[in-house]
Short mmCIF file of C-alpha atoms in Angstrom, two decimals:
data_model
loop_
_atom_site.label_atom_id
_atom_site.label_comp_id
_atom_site.label_asym_id
_atom_site.label_seq_id
_atom_site.Cartn_x
_atom_site.Cartn_y
_atom_site.Cartn_z
CA MET A 1 98.58 124.64 98.73
CA MET A 2 102.10 124.67 97.43
CA LEU A 3 103.87 121.39 96.61
CA SER A 4 107.55 120.68 96.48
CA SER A 5 109.18 117.35 95.74
CA SER A 6 112.76 116.35 96.41
CA PRO A 7 113.81 113.86 93.73
CA ALA A 8 116.45 115.71 91.71
CA GLY A 9 114.87 117.43 88.74
CA ALA A 10 111.40 116.05 89.50
CA VAL A 11 109.75 119.39 90.24
CA ASP A 12 111.89 122.38 89.31
CA ALA A 13 109.96 124.97 91.30
CA PRO A 14 107.19 124.99 93.89
CA LEU A 15 103.74 124.68 92.33
CA ILE A 16 100.47 126.15 93.53
CA ILE A 17 97.79 123.44 93.34
CA SER A 18 94.10 124.35 93.50
CA ALA A 19 92.51 121.12 92.19
CA PRO A 20 93.45 117.42 92.32
CA THR A 21 96.64 117.10 90.29
CA ASP A 22 98.79 114.11 89.28
CA PHE A 23 102.55 114.08 88.75
CA TRP A 24 104.46 111.15 87.22
CA PHE A 25 108.00 110.13 88.23
CA ASP A 26 110.30 107.49 86.74
CA TYR A 27 113.20 105.99 88.70
CA GLN A 28 116.00 103.78 87.39
CA SER A 29 117.35 102.91 90.84
CA THR A 30 116.10 102.76 94.42
CA THR A 31 115.72 106.27 95.82
CA THR A 32 114.07 108.22 98.61
CA PHE A 33 110.94 109.98 97.37
CA GLU A 34 109.78 113.00 99.38
CA ALA A 35 106.89 115.38 98.76
CA ARG A 36 105.60 118.09 101.07
CA THR A 37 102.87 120.70 100.95
CA PHE A 38 103.12 124.25 102.27
CA MET A 39 100.48 126.81 103.16
CA VAL A 40 100.39 129.80 100.80
CA GLU A 41 99.52 133.14 102.39
CA GLY A 42 95.92 134.02 101.59
CA HIS A 43 95.04 130.50 100.37
CA ASN A 44 93.72 128.33 103.19
CA SER A 45 94.30 124.66 102.45
CA ASP A 46 94.03 121.18 103.95
CA PRO A 47 95.81 119.07 101.29
CA GLN A 48 96.41 115.35 101.09
CA LEU A 49 99.10 113.41 99.19
CA TRP A 50 98.97 109.89 97.70
CA LEU A 51 101.81 108.00 96.01
CA PHE A 52 100.83 105.14 93.67
CA ARG A 53 102.80 102.62 91.63
CA GLU A 54 102.15 102.63 87.89
CA ASP A 55 99.71 99.70 88.32
CA GLY A 56 97.56 101.87 90.62
CA SER A 57 98.53 100.22 93.91
CA LEU A 58 98.93 102.64 96.80
CA VAL A 59 102.44 103.06 98.22
CA VAL A 60 101.70 105.67 100.89
CA THR A 61 99.29 108.49 101.70
CA ASN A 62 99.39 111.33 104.18
CA ASP A 63 97.05 113.99 105.53
CA ASP A 64 97.79 116.47 108.32
CA TYR A 65 101.45 115.60 108.96
CA TYR A 66 102.18 119.01 110.47
CA GLY A 67 99.13 121.14 111.09
CA LEU A 68 96.90 120.76 108.04
CA GLN A 69 99.85 120.27 105.65
CA SER A 70 100.97 116.89 104.26
CA HIS A 71 104.34 115.16 103.92
CA ILE A 72 105.46 111.79 102.61
CA MET A 73 108.94 110.30 102.53
CA VAL A 74 109.45 106.72 101.39
CA GLU A 75 112.09 104.61 99.69
CA VAL A 76 110.92 103.54 96.22
CA THR A 77 112.31 100.86 93.94
CA PRO A 78 112.90 101.37 90.20
CA GLY A 79 109.70 102.01 88.29
CA ARG A 80 107.06 104.60 87.45
CA TYR A 81 105.09 106.37 90.20
CA ARG A 82 102.14 108.77 90.32
CA LEU A 83 101.86 111.42 93.01
CA ARG A 84 98.37 112.83 93.51
CA ALA A 85 98.04 116.13 95.36
CA SER A 86 94.57 117.29 96.35
#
């Protein structure tokens, strides 16, 4: 699976993920957080995304938004967040 995330500067280039991976994001103001997975030619995938607050509480999760690929878009308040892609 390939992951891209929209918060400015959060992920500079698409990443190929082959095992559960966590990404941390810090926000100083309320913002829209968006992450999406893409199929990579030759690498079948059925990914899932989870967004957690720093305290471990779940904000949102998604599986199979379009086909087998995942997408989340949510407004987040200032704080630290962990995105898990698997």
